[in-house]
Coordinates of C-alpha atoms and ligand atoms in Angstrom, one line a residue:
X1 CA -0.2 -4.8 -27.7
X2 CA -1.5 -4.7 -24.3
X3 CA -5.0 -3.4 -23.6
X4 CA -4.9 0.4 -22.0
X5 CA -7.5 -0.5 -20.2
X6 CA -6.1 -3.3 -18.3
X7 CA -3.5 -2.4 -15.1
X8 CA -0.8 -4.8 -14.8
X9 CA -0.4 -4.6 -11.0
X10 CA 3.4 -5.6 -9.0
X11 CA 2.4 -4.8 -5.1
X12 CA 5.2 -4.2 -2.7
X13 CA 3.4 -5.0 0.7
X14 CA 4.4 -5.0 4.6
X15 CA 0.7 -6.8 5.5
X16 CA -0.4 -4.9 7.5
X17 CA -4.2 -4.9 8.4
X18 CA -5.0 -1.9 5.6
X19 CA -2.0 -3.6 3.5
X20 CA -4.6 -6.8 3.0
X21 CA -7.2 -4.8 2.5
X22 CA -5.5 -3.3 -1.0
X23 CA -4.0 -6.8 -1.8
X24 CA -8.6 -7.7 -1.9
X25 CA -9.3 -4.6 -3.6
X26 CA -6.6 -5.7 -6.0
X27 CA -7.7 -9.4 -6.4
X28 CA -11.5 -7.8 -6.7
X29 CA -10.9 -5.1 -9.3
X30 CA -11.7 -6.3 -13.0
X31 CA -9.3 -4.4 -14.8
X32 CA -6.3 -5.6 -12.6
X33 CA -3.5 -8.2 -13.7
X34 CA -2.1 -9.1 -10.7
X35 CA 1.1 -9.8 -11.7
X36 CA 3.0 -10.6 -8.9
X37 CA 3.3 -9.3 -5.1
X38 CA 6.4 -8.6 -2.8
X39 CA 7.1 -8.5 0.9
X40 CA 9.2 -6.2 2.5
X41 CA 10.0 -6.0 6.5
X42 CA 7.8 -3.0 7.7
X43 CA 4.8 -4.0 10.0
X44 CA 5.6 -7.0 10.7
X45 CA 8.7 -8.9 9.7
X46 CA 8.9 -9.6 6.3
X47 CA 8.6 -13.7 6.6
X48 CA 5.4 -12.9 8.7
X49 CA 4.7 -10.6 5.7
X50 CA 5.0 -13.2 2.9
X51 CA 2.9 -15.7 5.0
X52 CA 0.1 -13.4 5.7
X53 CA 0.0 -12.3 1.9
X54 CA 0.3 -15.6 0.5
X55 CA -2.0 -17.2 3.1
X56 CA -4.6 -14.4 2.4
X57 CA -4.5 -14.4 -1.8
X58 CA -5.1 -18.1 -1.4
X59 CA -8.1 -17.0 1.0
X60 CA -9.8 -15.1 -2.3
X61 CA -8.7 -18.2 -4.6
X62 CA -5.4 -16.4 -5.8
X63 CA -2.6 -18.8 -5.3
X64 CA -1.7 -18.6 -8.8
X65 CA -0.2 -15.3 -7.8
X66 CA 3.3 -15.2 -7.7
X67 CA 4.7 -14.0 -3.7
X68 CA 8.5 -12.9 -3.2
X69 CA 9.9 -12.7 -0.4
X70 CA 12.3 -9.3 0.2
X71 CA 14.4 -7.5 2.6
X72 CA 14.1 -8.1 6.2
X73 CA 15.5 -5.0 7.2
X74 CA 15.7 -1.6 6.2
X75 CA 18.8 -0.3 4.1
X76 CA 20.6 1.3 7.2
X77 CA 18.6 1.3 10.5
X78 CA 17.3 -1.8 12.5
X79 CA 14.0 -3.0 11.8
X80 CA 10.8 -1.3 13.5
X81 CA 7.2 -3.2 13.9
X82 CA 4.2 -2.2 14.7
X83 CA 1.8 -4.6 16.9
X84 CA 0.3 -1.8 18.5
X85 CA -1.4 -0.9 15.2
X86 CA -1.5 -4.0 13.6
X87 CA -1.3 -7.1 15.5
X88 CA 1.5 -9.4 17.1
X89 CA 1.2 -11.0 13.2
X90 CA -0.2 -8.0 11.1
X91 CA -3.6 -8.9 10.8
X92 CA -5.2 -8.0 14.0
X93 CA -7.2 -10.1 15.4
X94 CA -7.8 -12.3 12.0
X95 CA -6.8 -15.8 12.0
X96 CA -5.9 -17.7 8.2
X97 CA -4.8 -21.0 7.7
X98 CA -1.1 -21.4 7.1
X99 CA -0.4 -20.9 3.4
X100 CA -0.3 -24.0 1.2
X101 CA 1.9 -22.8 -1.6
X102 CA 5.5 -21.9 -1.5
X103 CA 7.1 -18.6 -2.1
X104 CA 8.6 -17.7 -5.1
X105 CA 12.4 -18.9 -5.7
X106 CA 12.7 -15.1 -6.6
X107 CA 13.8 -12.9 -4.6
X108 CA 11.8 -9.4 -4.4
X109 CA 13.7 -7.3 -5.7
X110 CA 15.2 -9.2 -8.5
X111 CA 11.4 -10.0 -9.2
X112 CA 10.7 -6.4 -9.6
X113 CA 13.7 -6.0 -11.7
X114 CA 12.8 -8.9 -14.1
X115 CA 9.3 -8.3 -14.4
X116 CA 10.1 -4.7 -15.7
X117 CA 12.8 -5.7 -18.0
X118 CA 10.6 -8.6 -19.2
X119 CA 7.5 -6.6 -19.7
X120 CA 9.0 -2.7 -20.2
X121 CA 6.8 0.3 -20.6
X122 CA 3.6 -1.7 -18.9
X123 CA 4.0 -2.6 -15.3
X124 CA 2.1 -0.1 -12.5
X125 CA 3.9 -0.5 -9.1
X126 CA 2.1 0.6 -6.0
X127 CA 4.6 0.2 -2.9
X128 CA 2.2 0.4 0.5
X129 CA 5.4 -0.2 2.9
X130 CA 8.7 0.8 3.7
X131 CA 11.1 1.2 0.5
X132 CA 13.8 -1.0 0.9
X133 CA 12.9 -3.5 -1.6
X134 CA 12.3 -0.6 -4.4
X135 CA 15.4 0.9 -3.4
X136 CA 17.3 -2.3 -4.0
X137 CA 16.0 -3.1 -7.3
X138 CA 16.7 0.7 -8.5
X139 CA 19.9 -0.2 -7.5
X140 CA 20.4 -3.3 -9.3
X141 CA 19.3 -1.9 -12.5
X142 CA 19.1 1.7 -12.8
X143 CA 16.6 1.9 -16.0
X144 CA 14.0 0.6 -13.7
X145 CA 12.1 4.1 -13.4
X146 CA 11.9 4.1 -17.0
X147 CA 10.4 0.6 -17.3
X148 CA 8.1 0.9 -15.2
X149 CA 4.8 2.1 -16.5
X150 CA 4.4 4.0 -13.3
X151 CA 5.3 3.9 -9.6
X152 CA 2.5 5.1 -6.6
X153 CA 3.5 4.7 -3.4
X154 CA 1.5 5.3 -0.3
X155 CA 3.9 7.1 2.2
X156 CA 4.8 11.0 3.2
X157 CA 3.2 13.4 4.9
X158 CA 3.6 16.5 3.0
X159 CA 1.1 19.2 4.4
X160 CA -0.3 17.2 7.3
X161 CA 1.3 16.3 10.9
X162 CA 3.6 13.1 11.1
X163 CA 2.1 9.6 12.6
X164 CA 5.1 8.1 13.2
X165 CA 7.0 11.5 15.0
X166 CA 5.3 14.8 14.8
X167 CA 6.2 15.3 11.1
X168 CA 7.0 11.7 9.9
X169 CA 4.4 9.1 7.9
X170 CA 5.5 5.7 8.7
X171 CA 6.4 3.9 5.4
X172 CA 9.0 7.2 4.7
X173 CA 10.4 7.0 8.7
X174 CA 10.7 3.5 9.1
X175 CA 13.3 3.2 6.1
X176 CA 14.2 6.9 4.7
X177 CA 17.1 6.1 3.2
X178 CA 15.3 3.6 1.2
X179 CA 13.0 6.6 0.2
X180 CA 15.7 9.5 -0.6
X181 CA 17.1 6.7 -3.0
X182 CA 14.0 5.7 -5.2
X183 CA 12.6 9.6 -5.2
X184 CA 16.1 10.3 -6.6
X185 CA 15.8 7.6 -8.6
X186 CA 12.8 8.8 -10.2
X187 CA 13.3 11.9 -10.7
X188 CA 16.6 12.5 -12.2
X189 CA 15.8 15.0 -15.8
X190 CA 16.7 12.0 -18.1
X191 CA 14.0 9.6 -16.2
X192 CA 11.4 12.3 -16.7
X193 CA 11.9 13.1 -20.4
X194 CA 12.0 9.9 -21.4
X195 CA 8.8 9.3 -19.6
X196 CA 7.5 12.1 -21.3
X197 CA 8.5 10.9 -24.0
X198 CA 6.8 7.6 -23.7
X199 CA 4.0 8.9 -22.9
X200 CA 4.0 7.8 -19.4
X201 CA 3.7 9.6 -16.4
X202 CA 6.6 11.6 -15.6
X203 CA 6.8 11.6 -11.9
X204 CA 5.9 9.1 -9.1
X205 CA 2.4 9.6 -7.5
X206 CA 2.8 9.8 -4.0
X207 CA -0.4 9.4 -1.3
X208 CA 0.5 10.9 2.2
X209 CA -1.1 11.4 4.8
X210 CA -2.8 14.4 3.8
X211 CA -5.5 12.4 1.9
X212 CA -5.3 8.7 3.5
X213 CA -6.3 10.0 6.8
X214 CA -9.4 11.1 4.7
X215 CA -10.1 7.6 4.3
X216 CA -11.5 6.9 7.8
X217 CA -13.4 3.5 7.8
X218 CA -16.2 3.6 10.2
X219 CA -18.2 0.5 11.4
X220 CA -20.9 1.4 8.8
X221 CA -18.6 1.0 6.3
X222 CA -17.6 -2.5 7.4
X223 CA -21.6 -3.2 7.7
X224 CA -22.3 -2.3 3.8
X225 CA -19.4 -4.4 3.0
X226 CA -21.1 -7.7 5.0
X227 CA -24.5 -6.6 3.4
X228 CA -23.2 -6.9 -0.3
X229 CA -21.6 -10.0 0.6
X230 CA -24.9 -11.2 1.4
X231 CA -24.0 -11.4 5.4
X232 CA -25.6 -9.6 8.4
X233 CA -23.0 -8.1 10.7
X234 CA -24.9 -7.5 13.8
X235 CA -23.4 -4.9 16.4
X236 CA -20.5 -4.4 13.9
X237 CA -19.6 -1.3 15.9
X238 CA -17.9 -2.7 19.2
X239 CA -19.6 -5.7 19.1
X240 CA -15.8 -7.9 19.8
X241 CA -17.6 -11.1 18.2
X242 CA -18.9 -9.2 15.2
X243 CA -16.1 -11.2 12.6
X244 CA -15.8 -14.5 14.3
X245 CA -19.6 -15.2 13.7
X246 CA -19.8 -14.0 10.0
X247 CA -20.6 -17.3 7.5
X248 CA -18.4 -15.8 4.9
X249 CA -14.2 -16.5 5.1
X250 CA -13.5 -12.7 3.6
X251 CA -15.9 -10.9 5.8
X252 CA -15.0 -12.9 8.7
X253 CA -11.0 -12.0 8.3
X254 CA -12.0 -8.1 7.0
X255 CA -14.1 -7.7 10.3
X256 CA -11.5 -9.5 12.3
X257 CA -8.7 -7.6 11.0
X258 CA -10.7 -3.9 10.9
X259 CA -11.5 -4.4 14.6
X260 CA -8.3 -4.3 15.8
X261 CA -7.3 -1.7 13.8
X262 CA -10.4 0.5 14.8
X263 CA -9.6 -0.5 18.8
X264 CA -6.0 1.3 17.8
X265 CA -7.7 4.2 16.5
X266 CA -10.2 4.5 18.8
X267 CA -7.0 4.5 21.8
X268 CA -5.0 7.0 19.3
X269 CA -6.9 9.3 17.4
X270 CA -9.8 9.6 18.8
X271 CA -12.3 7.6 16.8
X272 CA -13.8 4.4 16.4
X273 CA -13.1 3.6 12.9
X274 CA -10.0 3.0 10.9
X275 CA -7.6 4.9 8.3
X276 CA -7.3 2.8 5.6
X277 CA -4.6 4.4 3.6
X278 CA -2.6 1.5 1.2
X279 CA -6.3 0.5 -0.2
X280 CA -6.4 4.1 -1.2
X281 CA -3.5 4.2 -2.8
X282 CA -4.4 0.9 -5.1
X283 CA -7.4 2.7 -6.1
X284 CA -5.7 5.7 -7.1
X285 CA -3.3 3.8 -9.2
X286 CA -6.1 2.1 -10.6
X287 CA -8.5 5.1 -11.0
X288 CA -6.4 8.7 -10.9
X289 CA -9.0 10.4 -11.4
X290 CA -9.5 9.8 -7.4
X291 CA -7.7 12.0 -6.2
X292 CA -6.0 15.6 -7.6
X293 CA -2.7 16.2 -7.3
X294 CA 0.0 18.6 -7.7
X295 CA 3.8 18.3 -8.9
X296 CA 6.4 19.5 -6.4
X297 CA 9.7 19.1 -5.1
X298 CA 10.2 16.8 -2.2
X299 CA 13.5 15.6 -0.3
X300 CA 13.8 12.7 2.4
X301 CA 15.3 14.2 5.7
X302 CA 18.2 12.1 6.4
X303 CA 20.3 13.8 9.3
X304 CA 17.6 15.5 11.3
X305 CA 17.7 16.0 15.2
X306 CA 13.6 15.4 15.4
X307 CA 12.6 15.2 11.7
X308 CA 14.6 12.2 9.8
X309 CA 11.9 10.5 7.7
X310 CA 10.4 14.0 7.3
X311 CA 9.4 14.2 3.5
X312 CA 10.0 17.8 3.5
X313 CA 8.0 19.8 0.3
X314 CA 9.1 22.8 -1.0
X315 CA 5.6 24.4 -1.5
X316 CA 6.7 27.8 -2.3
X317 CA 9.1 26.8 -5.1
X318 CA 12.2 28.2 -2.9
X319 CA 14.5 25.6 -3.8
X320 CA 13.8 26.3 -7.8
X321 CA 14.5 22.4 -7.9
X322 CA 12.4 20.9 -10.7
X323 CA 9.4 18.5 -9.0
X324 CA 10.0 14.7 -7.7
X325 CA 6.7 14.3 -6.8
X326 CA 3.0 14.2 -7.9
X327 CA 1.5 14.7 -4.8
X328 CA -1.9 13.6 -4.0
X329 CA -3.8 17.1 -2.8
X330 CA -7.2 15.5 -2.3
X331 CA -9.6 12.2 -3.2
X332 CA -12.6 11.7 -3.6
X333 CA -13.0 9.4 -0.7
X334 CA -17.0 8.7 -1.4
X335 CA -16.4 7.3 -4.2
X336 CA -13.1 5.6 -2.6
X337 CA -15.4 3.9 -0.2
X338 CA -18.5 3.3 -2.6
X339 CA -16.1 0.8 -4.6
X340 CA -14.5 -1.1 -1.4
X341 CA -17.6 -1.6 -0.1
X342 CA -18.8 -3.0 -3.5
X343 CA -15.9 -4.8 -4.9
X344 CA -14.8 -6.6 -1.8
X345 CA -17.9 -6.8 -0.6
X346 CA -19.0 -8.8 -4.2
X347 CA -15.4 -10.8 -4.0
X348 CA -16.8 -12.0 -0.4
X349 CA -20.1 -13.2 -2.1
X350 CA -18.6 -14.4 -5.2
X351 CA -16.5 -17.0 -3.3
X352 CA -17.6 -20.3 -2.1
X353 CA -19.0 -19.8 1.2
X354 CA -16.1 -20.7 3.8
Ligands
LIG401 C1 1.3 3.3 6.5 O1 2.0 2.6 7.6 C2 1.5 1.3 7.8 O2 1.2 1.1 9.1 C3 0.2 1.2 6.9 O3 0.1 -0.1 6.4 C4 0.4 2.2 5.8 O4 1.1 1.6 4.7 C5 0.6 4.5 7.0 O5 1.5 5.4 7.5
LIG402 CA1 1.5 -0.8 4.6

């Protein structure tokens, strides 16, 4: 019988500066099984993917964590990245050792698929990247939403502007077929009642936009975080050798990563600081009382002119469609931010200084 208080984690990462930054919450969080972690092509490729998440887990003492390699490119579009936001490698300006371990033999989405089948009724997935891999395994083995203990995905924009095109979130956009295939997926009246019936939760939740560009990082944050790990960040907010100096391995890559993140926020949206949406949506999954939500009907925009990727939410109920979504409304980022600073922040000290 496995303990309810325990969250067997699968990850489904495109890392991704705030990607690694949910893969350390993850590893630092007490009640987490990490269980196993895929890489999808998204912000960076999805070799450079699997390298930086496998190179990073071994950073925090985590090779034991099995790392699958998945799709390289999105179900029907070519592949988009991102080094403007992230990094010519997806980790800013952060530098790790090559991994030492291999991948896993499996790949993702067959890993996602066994897992379920092997451990059905107890396995949390939180996606925090495009959805191809998802999409894949839902198509290999259709029972998958109804193994699965629960699914939370960081992607959509479902009240707030786009910030990929005016009304697109990134993770939705970059591969929305992907997207219009696992919310289908999920949603479908037999998945939800026998959810019900197993007295999981029905629908998908689904962080967009609307509450992870609450999460905004600033420099102070990034200084508590040194502080519980027991280091001194001096000038932490600009100062461009801030991470390199830090004694501790963790804090050194956090600060190196976060300041090239915050340098692309500062150019973009107007602030020094960083949204840090996929840690957000680990600690929801982890903790729901974080944020409060609200079930409604969403559809994936496949054919639009200026909106494809649009996860467009039928707020007023005109569709009379049943939901497909638990949508995240609004989080308690304070709290959010209270536990990042202090779990990664004590995962930083706990290590041996590197
Ligand atoms: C999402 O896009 C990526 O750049 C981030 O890692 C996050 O998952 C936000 O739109
Ligand atoms: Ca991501």
């Amino acid at each position: 019988m496995p303990d309810p208080a325990r969250v067997a984690l699968l990850l489904d990462v495109d890392t991704g500066i705030d990607d690694s930054l949910a893969i350390l919450y993850a590893c630092a969080s007490p009640e987490v099984e990490l269980v196993a972690v895929t890489c999808v092509a998204g912000n960076v490729e999805a070799r450079q993917v699997a390298e930086n998440t496998r190179a990073l887990l071994e950073l925090v003492g985590r090779d034991d964590v099995e790392v699958a390699l998945g799709r390289e490119v999105p179900l029907a579009r070519p592949l988009r990245t991102t080094p403007e936001t992230h990094g010519p490698k997806g980790i800013g300006y952060a530098v790790l050792p090559p991994p030492r371990r291999p991948l896993s033999p499996r790949h993702a989405s067959d890993l996602l698929v066994g897992e379920a089948r092997r451990r059905p009724g107890e396995l949390t997935l939180v996606t925090l990247g495009p959805l191809t891999n998802l999409a894949v395994a839902v198509m290999r083995e259709p029972e998958l939403p109804v193994l699965l203990r629960h699914w939370v995905l960081m992607g959509g924009s479902y009240r707030s502007p786009g910030n990929t095109a005016p009304t697109t979130e990134w993770n939705v956009a970059s591969d929305p077929e992907a997207a219009s295939v696992c919310l289908a997926a999920f949603s479908t009246p037999e998945v939800v009642v026998a959810r019900s019936a197993a007295g999981q939760p029905p629908l998908p939740l689904a962080l967009g936009l609307d509450v992870t560009e609450r999460a905004k990082l600033t420099p102070d944050h990034l200084a508590a975080l040194a502080r519980r790990a027991g280091v001194s960040l001096e000038g932490a907010g600009g100062d461009s050798t801030a991470g390199r100096e830090a004694p501790r391995a963790v804090v050194r890559f956090v600060a190196d990563a976060l300041r090239f993140y915050m340098e692309f926020h500062g150019r973009y949206d107007g602030f020094y600081g960083a949204f840090v949406h996929d840690p957000l949506a680990v600690a929801a999954a982890l903790d729901p009382a974080l944020v409060r939500t609200e079930p409604v009907s969403v559809q994936v925009e496949l054919g639009g002119v200026l909106t494809t990727g649009e996860t467009v939410t039928d707020w007023r109920r005109s569709w009379g469609l049943p939901p497909t979504l638990e949508v995240a409304i609004e989080a308690d980022v304070a709290t959010f931010f209270d536990r990042l600073v202090e779990r990664i922040g004590g995962l930083a000290a706990s290590l041996p200084d590197g």
